[in-house]
mmCIF file of C-alpha atoms in Angstrom:
data_model
loop_
_atom_site.group_PDB
_atom_site.id
_atom_site.type_symbol
_atom_site.label_atom_id
_atom_site.label_comp_id
_atom_site.label_asym_id
_atom_site.label_seq_id
_atom_site.Cartn_x
_atom_site.Cartn_y
_atom_site.Cartn_z
ATOM 1 C CA MET J 294 -10.179 9.920 26.642
ATOM 2 C CA ASN J 295 -6.377 9.971 26.253
ATOM 3 C CA ILE J 296 -4.730 11.494 23.279
ATOM 4 C CA ALA J 297 -4.130 8.207 21.496
ATOM 5 C CA ASN J 298 -7.804 7.212 21.748
ATOM 6 C CA TYR J 299 -8.806 10.651 20.656
ATOM 7 C CA PHE J 300 -6.772 10.546 17.481
ATOM 8 C CA GLN J 301 -7.660 7.018 16.756
ATOM 9 C CA LYS J 302 -11.378 7.648 17.076
ATOM 10 C CA ASN J 303 -11.114 10.674 14.767
ATOM 11 C CA GLN J 304 -9.072 8.725 12.307
ATOM 12 C CA MET J 305 -11.701 5.986 12.275
ATOM 13 C CA ILE J 306 -14.494 8.520 11.657
ATOM 14 C CA ALA J 307 -12.510 10.237 8.926
ATOM 15 C CA LYS J 308 -11.932 6.869 7.094
ATOM 16 C CA VAL J 309 -15.620 6.013 7.300
ATOM 17 C CA GLU J 310 -16.723 9.410 6.148
ATOM 18 C CA LYS J 311 -14.309 9.162 3.180
ATOM 19 C CA VAL J 312 -15.688 5.815 2.188
ATOM 20 C CA GLN J 313 -19.236 7.251 2.372
ATOM 21 C CA LYS J 314 -18.340 10.500 0.453
ATOM 22 C CA PHE J 315 -16.494 8.820 -2.396
ATOM 23 C CA LYS J 316 -18.506 5.626 -2.548
ATOM 24 C CA GLN J 317 -15.420 3.489 -1.886
ATOM 25 C CA LYS J 318 -15.705 -0.212 -1.791
ATOM 26 C CA SER J 319 -13.232 -1.092 0.905
ATOM 27 C CA LEU J 320 -12.850 -0.169 4.560
ATOM 28 C CA ASN J 321 -10.092 -1.445 6.818
ATOM 29 C CA LEU J 322 -10.432 -0.721 10.540
ATOM 30 C CA GLU J 323 -8.003 -3.324 11.776
ATOM 31 C CA ASP J 324 -6.645 -2.759 15.355
ATOM 32 C CA PHE J 325 -8.594 0.409 16.106
ATOM 33 C CA ASP J 326 -9.421 -0.844 19.688
ATOM 34 C CA LEU J 327 -13.114 -0.784 18.877
ATOM 35 C CA ALA J 328 -15.221 -2.115 21.640
ATOM 36 C CA GLU J 329 -18.446 -1.669 19.554
ATOM 37 C CA PHE J 330 -19.350 -1.740 15.903
ATOM 38 C CA PRO J 331 -19.376 1.870 14.660
ATOM 39 C CA ASP J 332 -22.882 2.524 13.509
ATOM 40 C CA ILE J 333 -21.729 5.167 11.000
ATOM 41 C CA ILE J 334 -20.460 2.271 8.878
ATOM 42 C CA LEU J 335 -24.075 1.440 8.118
ATOM 43 C CA ASN J 336 -24.148 4.597 6.008
ATOM 44 C CA CYS J 337 -21.569 3.114 3.673
ATOM 45 C CA ASP J 338 -23.861 1.240 1.256
ATOM 46 C CA SER J 339 -21.095 1.085 -1.417
ATOM 47 C CA LEU J 340 -18.956 -1.276 0.743
ATOM 48 C CA ARG J 341 -17.891 -4.576 -0.747
ATOM 49 C CA SER J 342 -15.008 -5.316 1.693
ATOM 50 C CA LEU J 343 -15.011 -4.661 5.448
ATOM 51 C CA ILE J 344 -12.027 -5.520 7.754
ATOM 52 C CA LEU J 345 -12.710 -5.219 11.444
ATOM 53 C CA GLN J 346 -10.166 -7.737 12.686
ATOM 54 C CA ARG J 347 -8.087 -7.208 15.883
ATOM 55 C CA ASN J 348 -10.678 -5.265 17.815
ATOM 56 C CA ARG J 349 -12.932 -6.004 20.835
ATOM 57 C CA ILE J 350 -16.296 -6.112 19.121
ATOM 58 C CA ALA J 351 -18.773 -8.620 20.628
ATOM 59 C CA GLU J 352 -21.883 -7.813 18.564
ATOM 60 C CA LEU J 353 -22.943 -6.659 15.132
ATOM 61 C CA PRO J 354 -26.033 -4.511 14.483
ATOM 62 C CA LYS J 355 -29.131 -6.343 13.411
ATOM 63 C CA GLU J 356 -29.487 -3.929 10.516
ATOM 64 C CA ILE J 357 -26.193 -4.844 8.884
ATOM 65 C CA GLY J 358 -27.778 -7.033 6.305
ATOM 66 C CA ILE J 359 -30.111 -4.194 5.257
ATOM 67 C CA HIS J 360 -27.574 -1.379 5.039
ATOM 68 C CA LEU J 361 -24.566 -3.398 3.753
ATOM 69 C CA ARG J 362 -26.474 -5.706 1.522
ATOM 70 C CA GLY J 363 -23.715 -5.605 -1.181
ATOM 71 C CA LEU J 364 -20.941 -6.760 1.162
ATOM 72 C CA LYS J 365 -18.773 -9.492 -0.255
ATOM 73 C CA HIS J 366 -15.807 -9.826 1.983
ATOM 74 C CA LEU J 367 -15.971 -9.608 5.797
ATOM 75 C CA SER J 368 -13.142 -10.272 8.314
ATOM 76 C CA VAL J 369 -13.948 -10.087 12.022
ATOM 77 C CA GLN J 370 -11.127 -12.364 13.343
ATOM 78 C CA PHE J 371 -9.570 -11.594 16.689
ATOM 79 C CA ASN J 372 -12.583 -9.943 18.262
ATOM 80 C CA ASN J 373 -14.791 -11.031 21.111
ATOM 81 C CA PHE J 374 -17.833 -12.777 19.575
ATOM 82 C CA GLN J 375 -19.201 -15.413 21.973
ATOM 83 C CA SER J 376 -21.389 -16.951 19.303
ATOM 84 C CA PHE J 377 -21.770 -16.806 15.511
ATOM 85 C CA PRO J 378 -23.583 -13.493 14.815
ATOM 86 C CA GLU J 379 -27.192 -14.224 13.909
ATOM 87 C CA CYS J 380 -27.460 -11.105 11.724
ATOM 88 C CA LEU J 381 -24.804 -12.339 9.329
ATOM 89 C CA LYS J 382 -27.283 -14.602 7.687
ATOM 90 C CA GLU J 383 -28.726 -11.509 6.036
ATOM 91 C CA LEU J 384 -25.417 -10.925 4.191
ATOM 92 C CA THR J 385 -26.339 -13.406 1.478
ATOM 93 C CA THR J 386 -23.877 -11.873 -0.961
ATOM 94 C CA LEU J 387 -20.790 -12.794 1.129
ATOM 95 C CA VAL J 388 -18.028 -14.391 -0.922
ATOM 96 C CA SER J 389 -15.446 -14.603 1.882
ATOM 97 C CA LEU J 390 -15.866 -14.672 5.666
ATOM 98 C CA ASN J 391 -13.133 -14.869 8.341
ATOM 99 C CA ILE J 392 -14.482 -15.267 11.852
ATOM 100 C CA SER J 393 -11.256 -16.918 13.277
ATOM 101 C CA HIS J 394 -10.062 -16.357 16.831
ATOM 102 C CA ASN J 395 -13.507 -15.769 18.310
ATOM 103 C CA PRO J 396 -14.893 -18.225 20.956
ATOM 104 C CA ILE J 397 -18.002 -18.847 19.031
ATOM 105 C CA LYS J 398 -17.979 -22.654 19.732
ATOM 106 C CA HIS J 399 -20.350 -23.469 16.894
ATOM 107 C CA LEU J 400 -20.904 -22.561 13.243
ATOM 108 C CA ARG J 401 -24.496 -21.971 12.197
ATOM 109 C CA GLU J 402 -26.372 -25.232 11.434
ATOM 110 C CA ASP J 403 -27.640 -23.510 8.357
ATOM 111 C CA ILE J 404 -24.231 -22.314 7.259
ATOM 112 C CA ASP J 405 -25.401 -22.957 3.742
ATOM 113 C CA CYS J 406 -27.526 -19.746 3.888
ATOM 114 C CA PHE J 407 -24.307 -18.117 2.431
ATOM 115 C CA LYS J 408 -24.918 -19.394 -1.065
ATOM 116 C CA GLU J 409 -22.113 -17.313 -2.732
ATOM 117 C CA LEU J 410 -19.455 -18.212 -0.183
ATOM 118 C CA LYS J 411 -16.093 -19.193 -1.684
ATOM 119 C CA CYS J 412 -13.797 -18.765 1.314
ATOM 120 C CA LEU J 413 -14.548 -19.533 5.006
ATOM 121 C CA TRP J 414 -12.026 -19.323 7.832
ATOM 122 C CA CYS J 415 -12.932 -20.265 11.384
ATOM 123 C CA ASN J 416 -9.580 -21.036 13.016
ATOM 124 C CA SER J 417 -9.269 -21.190 16.823
ATOM 125 C CA CYS J 418 -13.024 -20.863 17.510
ATOM 126 C CA GLY J 419 -13.370 -23.820 19.876
ATOM 127 C CA LEU J 420 -15.308 -25.869 17.273
ATOM 128 C CA LYS J 421 -15.982 -29.481 18.079
ATOM 129 C CA THR J 422 -18.095 -30.242 14.920
ATOM 130 C CA ILE J 423 -18.646 -28.977 11.432
ATOM 131 C CA PRO J 424 -22.301 -28.650 10.449
ATOM 132 C CA LYS J 425 -23.515 -31.070 7.725
ATOM 133 C CA SER J 426 -24.946 -28.141 5.782
ATOM 134 C CA LEU J 427 -21.321 -27.082 4.907
ATOM 135 C CA GLY J 428 -21.588 -29.556 2.108
ATOM 136 C CA ASN J 429 -24.216 -27.446 0.431
ATOM 137 C CA LEU J 430 -21.878 -24.530 -0.202
ATOM 138 C CA SER J 431 -21.465 -25.430 -3.778
ATOM 139 C CA LYS J 432 -19.067 -22.539 -4.558
ATOM 140 C CA LEU J 433 -16.733 -23.008 -1.570
ATOM 141 C CA GLU J 434 -13.102 -23.129 -2.665
ATOM 142 C CA THR J 435 -11.202 -22.511 0.576
ATOM 143 C CA PHE J 436 -12.100 -23.821 4.050
ATOM 144 C CA GLY J 437 -9.875 -23.382 7.137
ATOM 145 C CA ALA J 438 -10.748 -24.688 10.604
ATOM 146 C CA ARG J 439 -7.314 -24.907 12.197
ATOM 147 C CA ASN J 440 -6.701 -25.319 15.933
ATOM 148 C CA ASN J 441 -10.176 -26.444 16.968
ATOM 149 C CA GLU J 442 -11.395 -29.690 18.646
ATOM 150 C CA ILE J 443 -12.905 -31.387 15.634
ATOM 151 C CA LYS J 444 -12.822 -35.248 15.735
ATOM 152 C CA ILE J 445 -15.077 -36.239 12.871
ATOM 153 C CA LEU J 446 -15.644 -34.626 9.514
ATOM 154 C CA PRO J 447 -19.196 -34.786 8.213
ATOM 155 C CA LYS J 448 -19.552 -37.013 5.158
ATOM 156 C CA THR J 449 -21.268 -34.051 3.363
ATOM 157 C CA ILE J 450 -17.896 -32.296 3.113
ATOM 158 C CA THR J 451 -17.258 -34.633 0.148
ATOM 159 C CA GLN J 452 -19.947 -32.728 -1.780
ATOM 160 C CA LEU J 453 -17.671 -29.647 -2.094
ATOM 161 C CA LYS J 454 -16.751 -30.077 -5.733
ATOM 162 C CA GLU J 455 -15.045 -26.624 -6.034
ATOM 163 C CA LEU J 456 -12.905 -27.078 -2.802
ATOM 164 C CA SER J 457 -9.264 -26.687 -3.640
ATOM 165 C CA TRP J 458 -7.816 -25.587 -0.344
ATOM 166 C CA LEU J 459 -8.626 -27.396 2.980
ATOM 167 C CA SER J 460 -6.752 -26.657 6.213
ATOM 168 C CA LEU J 461 -7.647 -28.710 9.254
ATOM 169 C CA GLU J 462 -4.424 -28.483 11.227
ATOM 170 C CA GLY J 463 -4.507 -28.772 15.031
ATOM 171 C CA ASN J 464 -7.592 -30.957 15.491
ATOM 172 C CA CYS J 465 -8.324 -34.440 16.717
ATOM 173 C CA ILE J 466 -9.129 -36.185 13.340
ATOM 174 C CA GLU J 467 -8.139 -39.844 12.966
ATOM 175 C CA GLN J 468 -9.705 -40.634 9.515
ATOM 176 C CA LEU J 469 -11.266 -39.059 6.520
ATOM 177 C CA PRO J 470 -14.901 -39.739 5.638
ATOM 178 C CA ASN J 471 -15.981 -42.202 2.938
ATOM 179 C CA GLY J 472 -16.139 -40.566 -0.452
ATOM 180 C CA PHE J 473 -13.374 -38.054 0.367
ATOM 181 C CA HIS J 474 -12.054 -38.871 -3.146
ATOM 182 C CA LYS J 475 -14.946 -36.996 -4.594
ATOM 183 C CA LEU J 476 -13.134 -33.705 -3.787
ATOM 184 C CA SER J 477 -11.832 -33.734 -7.384
ATOM 185 C CA ASN J 478 -10.496 -30.167 -7.234
ATOM 186 C CA LEU J 479 -8.663 -30.449 -3.927
ATOM 187 C CA HIS J 480 -5.070 -29.116 -4.369
ATOM 188 C CA HIS J 481 -3.820 -28.248 -0.904
ATOM 189 C CA LEU J 482 -4.585 -30.427 2.122
ATOM 190 C CA ASN J 483 -3.293 -29.575 5.585
ATOM 191 C CA LEU J 484 -3.787 -32.224 8.212
ATOM 192 C CA ASN J 485 -0.889 -31.337 10.484
ATOM 193 C CA ARG J 486 -1.179 -32.113 14.248
ATOM 194 C CA ASN J 487 -4.072 -34.520 14.075
ATOM 195 C CA HIS J 488 -4.263 -38.249 15.010
ATOM 196 C CA PHE J 489 -3.614 -40.041 11.713
ATOM 197 C CA LYS J 490 -1.795 -43.373 12.037
ATOM 198 C CA GLN J 491 -1.104 -43.778 8.301
ATOM 199 C CA ILE J 492 -1.449 -41.752 5.141
ATOM 200 C CA PRO J 493 -5.114 -42.131 4.203
ATOM 201 C CA LYS J 494 -5.269 -44.406 1.146
ATOM 202 C CA VAL J 495 -8.239 -42.490 -0.190
ATOM 203 C CA LEU J 496 -5.845 -39.603 -1.045
ATOM 204 C CA VAL J 497 -4.426 -41.702 -3.830
ATOM 205 C CA LYS J 498 -7.664 -41.101 -5.759
ATOM 206 C CA LEU J 499 -7.362 -37.297 -5.550
ATOM 207 C CA LYS J 500 -5.971 -36.491 -8.955
ATOM 208 C CA SER J 501 -5.700 -32.751 -8.375
ATOM 209 C CA LEU J 502 -3.779 -33.088 -4.983
ATOM 210 C CA ARG J 503 -0.337 -31.477 -5.090
ATOM 211 C CA PHE J 504 0.521 -30.541 -1.497
ATOM 212 C CA LEU J 505 -0.178 -32.697 1.628
ATOM 213 C CA HIS J 506 0.841 -31.735 5.112
ATOM 214 C CA LEU J 507 0.823 -34.548 7.751
ATOM 215 C CA GLN J 508 3.333 -33.194 10.226
ATOM 216 C CA ARG J 509 3.084 -34.217 13.852
ATOM 217 C CA ASN J 510 0.619 -37.115 13.526
ATOM 218 C CA ASN J 511 1.043 -40.703 14.728
ATOM 219 C CA ILE J 512 2.277 -42.246 11.465
ATOM 220 C CA LYS J 513 4.714 -45.093 12.186
ATOM 221 C CA MET J 514 4.838 -47.076 8.898
ATOM 222 C CA LEU J 515 4.767 -45.896 5.285
ATOM 223 C CA SER J 516 3.199 -48.005 2.551
ATOM 224 C CA CYS J 517 5.333 -48.192 -0.591
ATOM 225 C CA ASP J 518 2.215 -48.541 -2.734
ATOM 226 C CA THR J 519 0.711 -45.345 -1.269
ATOM 227 C CA ILE J 520 3.948 -43.392 -1.617
ATOM 228 C CA MET J 521 4.336 -44.503 -5.238
ATOM 229 C CA ALA J 522 0.731 -43.632 -6.029
ATOM 230 C CA LEU J 523 1.333 -40.138 -4.612
ATOM 231 C CA ILE J 524 4.530 -39.535 -6.484
ATOM 232 C CA ASN J 525 3.274 -36.255 -7.849
ATOM 233 C CA VAL J 526 2.286 -34.934 -4.450
ATOM 234 C CA LYS J 527 4.681 -33.099 -2.167
ATOM 235 C CA ILE J 528 4.154 -34.724 1.211
ATOM 236 C CA CYS J 529 5.444 -33.349 4.536
ATOM 237 C CA LEU J 530 5.773 -35.973 7.201
ATOM 238 C CA ILE J 531 8.189 -34.215 9.612
ATOM 239 C CA ASN J 532 7.840 -35.162 13.304
ATOM 240 C CA ASN J 533 6.076 -38.496 12.853
ATOM 241 C CA PRO J 534 7.343 -41.625 14.594
ATOM 242 C CA ILE J 535 8.076 -43.284 11.239
ATOM 243 C CA GLU J 536 10.028 -46.520 11.651
ATOM 244 C CA ASN J 537 10.772 -47.380 8.010
ATOM 245 C CA GLY J 538 11.647 -43.921 6.816
ATOM 246 C CA GLN J 539 15.067 -45.024 5.610
ATOM 247 C CA GLU J 540 13.406 -46.996 2.869
ATOM 248 C CA PHE J 541 12.074 -43.767 1.356
ATOM 249 C CA ILE J 542 14.876 -41.335 1.585
ATOM 250 C CA GLU J 543 15.349 -41.383 -2.149
ATOM 251 C CA PHE J 544 11.858 -40.169 -2.753
ATOM 252 C CA LYS J 545 12.200 -36.509 -3.426
ATOM 253 C CA HIS J 546 8.538 -35.714 -2.983
ATOM 254 C CA LEU J 547 8.727 -36.728 0.695
ATOM 255 C CA LEU J 548 9.906 -34.473 3.550
ATOM 256 C CA LEU J 549 10.737 -36.745 6.475
ATOM 257 C CA ASN J 550 13.175 -34.680 8.501
ATOM 258 C CA PRO J 551 13.424 -31.009 9.348
ATOM 259 C CA SER J 552 16.757 -30.946 7.359
ATOM 260 C CA ASP J 553 14.726 -32.065 4.241
ATOM 261 C CA TYR J 554 12.585 -29.021 4.664
ATOM 262 C CA GLN J 555 15.573 -26.717 5.022
ATOM 263 C CA GLN J 556 17.403 -28.263 2.101
ATOM 264 C CA ASN J 557 14.417 -27.704 -0.207
ATOM 265 C CA PRO J 558 14.288 -23.927 -0.500
ATOM 266 C CA THR J 559 11.837 -23.971 -3.368
ATOM 267 C CA ASN J 560 9.309 -26.040 -1.483
ATOM 268 C CA GLU J 561 7.683 -23.249 0.467
ATOM 269 C CA GLU J 562 7.332 -21.066 -2.594
ATOM 270 C CA ASP J 563 5.894 -23.890 -4.593
ATOM 271 C CA MET J 564 3.362 -24.609 -1.882
ATOM 272 C CA ILE J 565 1.688 -21.291 -2.523
ATOM 273 C CA THR J 566 2.158 -21.041 -6.277
ATOM 274 C CA ASP J 567 -1.544 -20.944 -7.156
ATOM 275 C CA SER J 568 -2.913 -19.693 -3.936
ATOM 276 C CA SER J 569 -4.494 -16.244 -3.700
ATOM 277 C CA GLU J 570 -2.521 -13.297 -2.512
ATOM 278 C CA ASP J 571 -3.916 -13.668 0.991
ATOM 279 C CA ASP J 572 -3.068 -17.396 1.499
ATOM 280 C CA SER J 573 0.651 -16.923 2.138
ATOM 281 C CA ASP J 574 0.453 -18.530 5.568
ATOM 282 C CA TRP J 575 -0.208 -22.046 4.199
ATOM 283 C CA GLU J 576 3.291 -23.448 4.408
ATOM 284 C CA ASN J 577 3.891 -22.073 7.908
ATOM 285 C CA SER J 578 0.502 -23.143 9.225
ATOM 286 C CA THR J 579 -0.069 -19.882 11.035
ATOM 287 C CA ASP J 580 -3.175 -19.519 13.063
ATOM 288 C CA THR J 581 -5.108 -17.265 10.803
ATOM 289 C CA LEU J 582 -5.579 -15.944 7.369
ATOM 290 C CA TYR J 583 -4.996 -12.237 6.653
ATOM 291 C CA LEU J 584 -7.893 -11.089 4.486
ATOM 292 C CA ASN J 585 -7.231 -7.820 2.698
ATOM 293 C CA TYR J 586 -9.269 -6.949 -0.393
ATOM 294 C CA ASP J 587 -8.185 -3.302 -0.530
ATOM 295 C CA SER J 588 -5.901 -3.284 -3.563
ATOM 296 C CA SER J 589 -4.549 0.135 -2.483
ATOM 297 C CA SER J 590 -3.254 -1.187 0.866
ATOM 298 C CA GLN J 591 0.135 -2.450 1.532
ATOM 299 C CA SER J 592 1.161 -6.060 2.081
ATOM 300 C CA PRO J 593 0.280 -7.498 5.485
ATOM 301 C CA GLN J 594 2.887 -7.453 8.255
ATOM 302 C CA SER J 595 4.911 -10.477 9.076
ATOM 303 C CA ASP J 596 4.586 -11.983 12.577
ATOM 304 C CA GLU J 597 7.936 -10.480 13.495
ATOM 305 C CA ASP J 598 6.796 -7.021 12.441
ATOM 306 C CA ASP J 599 3.515 -7.487 14.348
ATOM 307 C CA GLU J 600 5.420 -8.221 17.574
ATOM 308 C CA ILE J 601 7.523 -5.059 17.107
ATOM 309 C CA VAL J 602 4.401 -2.957 16.671
ATOM 310 C CA LYS J 603 2.813 -4.434 19.799
ATOM 311 C CA ASN J 604 5.820 -3.266 21.835
ATOM 312 C CA ILE J 605 5.533 0.353 20.741
ATOM 313 C CA PRO J 606 3.483 2.713 22.966
ATOM 314 C CA LYS J 607 -0.076 3.006 21.731
ATOM 315 C CA CYS J 608 0.073 6.610 20.756
ATOM 316 C CA SER J 609 3.368 6.136 18.751
ATOM 317 C CA ARG J 610 2.108 2.854 17.305
ATOM 318 C CA PHE J 611 -1.011 4.516 15.996
ATOM 319 C CA PHE J 612 0.848 7.182 14.094
ATOM 320 C CA LEU J 613 3.420 4.713 12.884
ATOM 321 C CA CYS J 614 0.873 2.312 11.548
ATOM 322 C CA GLN J 615 -1.169 4.946 9.799
#
């Protein structure tokens, strides 16, 4: 074991033991180069938030639901799970789950076993479908499935009455299911980089909608009736082959060109006005959501900072990041 691994392992053990001793509620083991789930975590029955992102973990212990039965927030993004961990079904108290950037291919067919779930992120997981049971998550407020291979949304998604934040960027979706207007609380909708040929007319009926992203679709013509009906919605249509865009240049709620985006400095800030503290990647459509429920921790790094850290030798990086 080299010196960096030695210090890293001991730092991990020290953090876990501190949580256990003082009955702390949060544990962040991001980027600890963990190849396996540390079993000593199972002794931390006080945990409510566990962050294991950016490691190499491929399995979770079967007993996790027994020992961490009070866990509410779990982030395992950027690991090596080849399928959705079966044992997670025992964590029935989960309020948020981030399993993004794992090649799991499928969500559980009975994803509604997480009755308390309010936030679910599964970006870049190779998903082709969304299970129908997702519609039974009556408390779900945020759902992100960016950069997958989804073509059709299940009609049951329209049952999510509490859903306010939906991000489906980077899929193969051509149309929204019938009844989509039933999402009465939907506030943010990200449909960038899909296959839409027009702004879905059903969006006109979404009275709570305020931010709509439709960048890089196949929209050629804009309907005046639709645009007028969405006058209170900020709509980003950059990089669409729009032929009649000149007719709408006076509409301030439309962003049709990259210059419009740059000339509207308040737009990005507005787009995250009533998001949670961890949803700051919405306007940039980044690949993942940084979940951090430890109020004592610092703000997450920017992408630029992350790249700088990656280029620092491991031993130096470890001491710098601690």
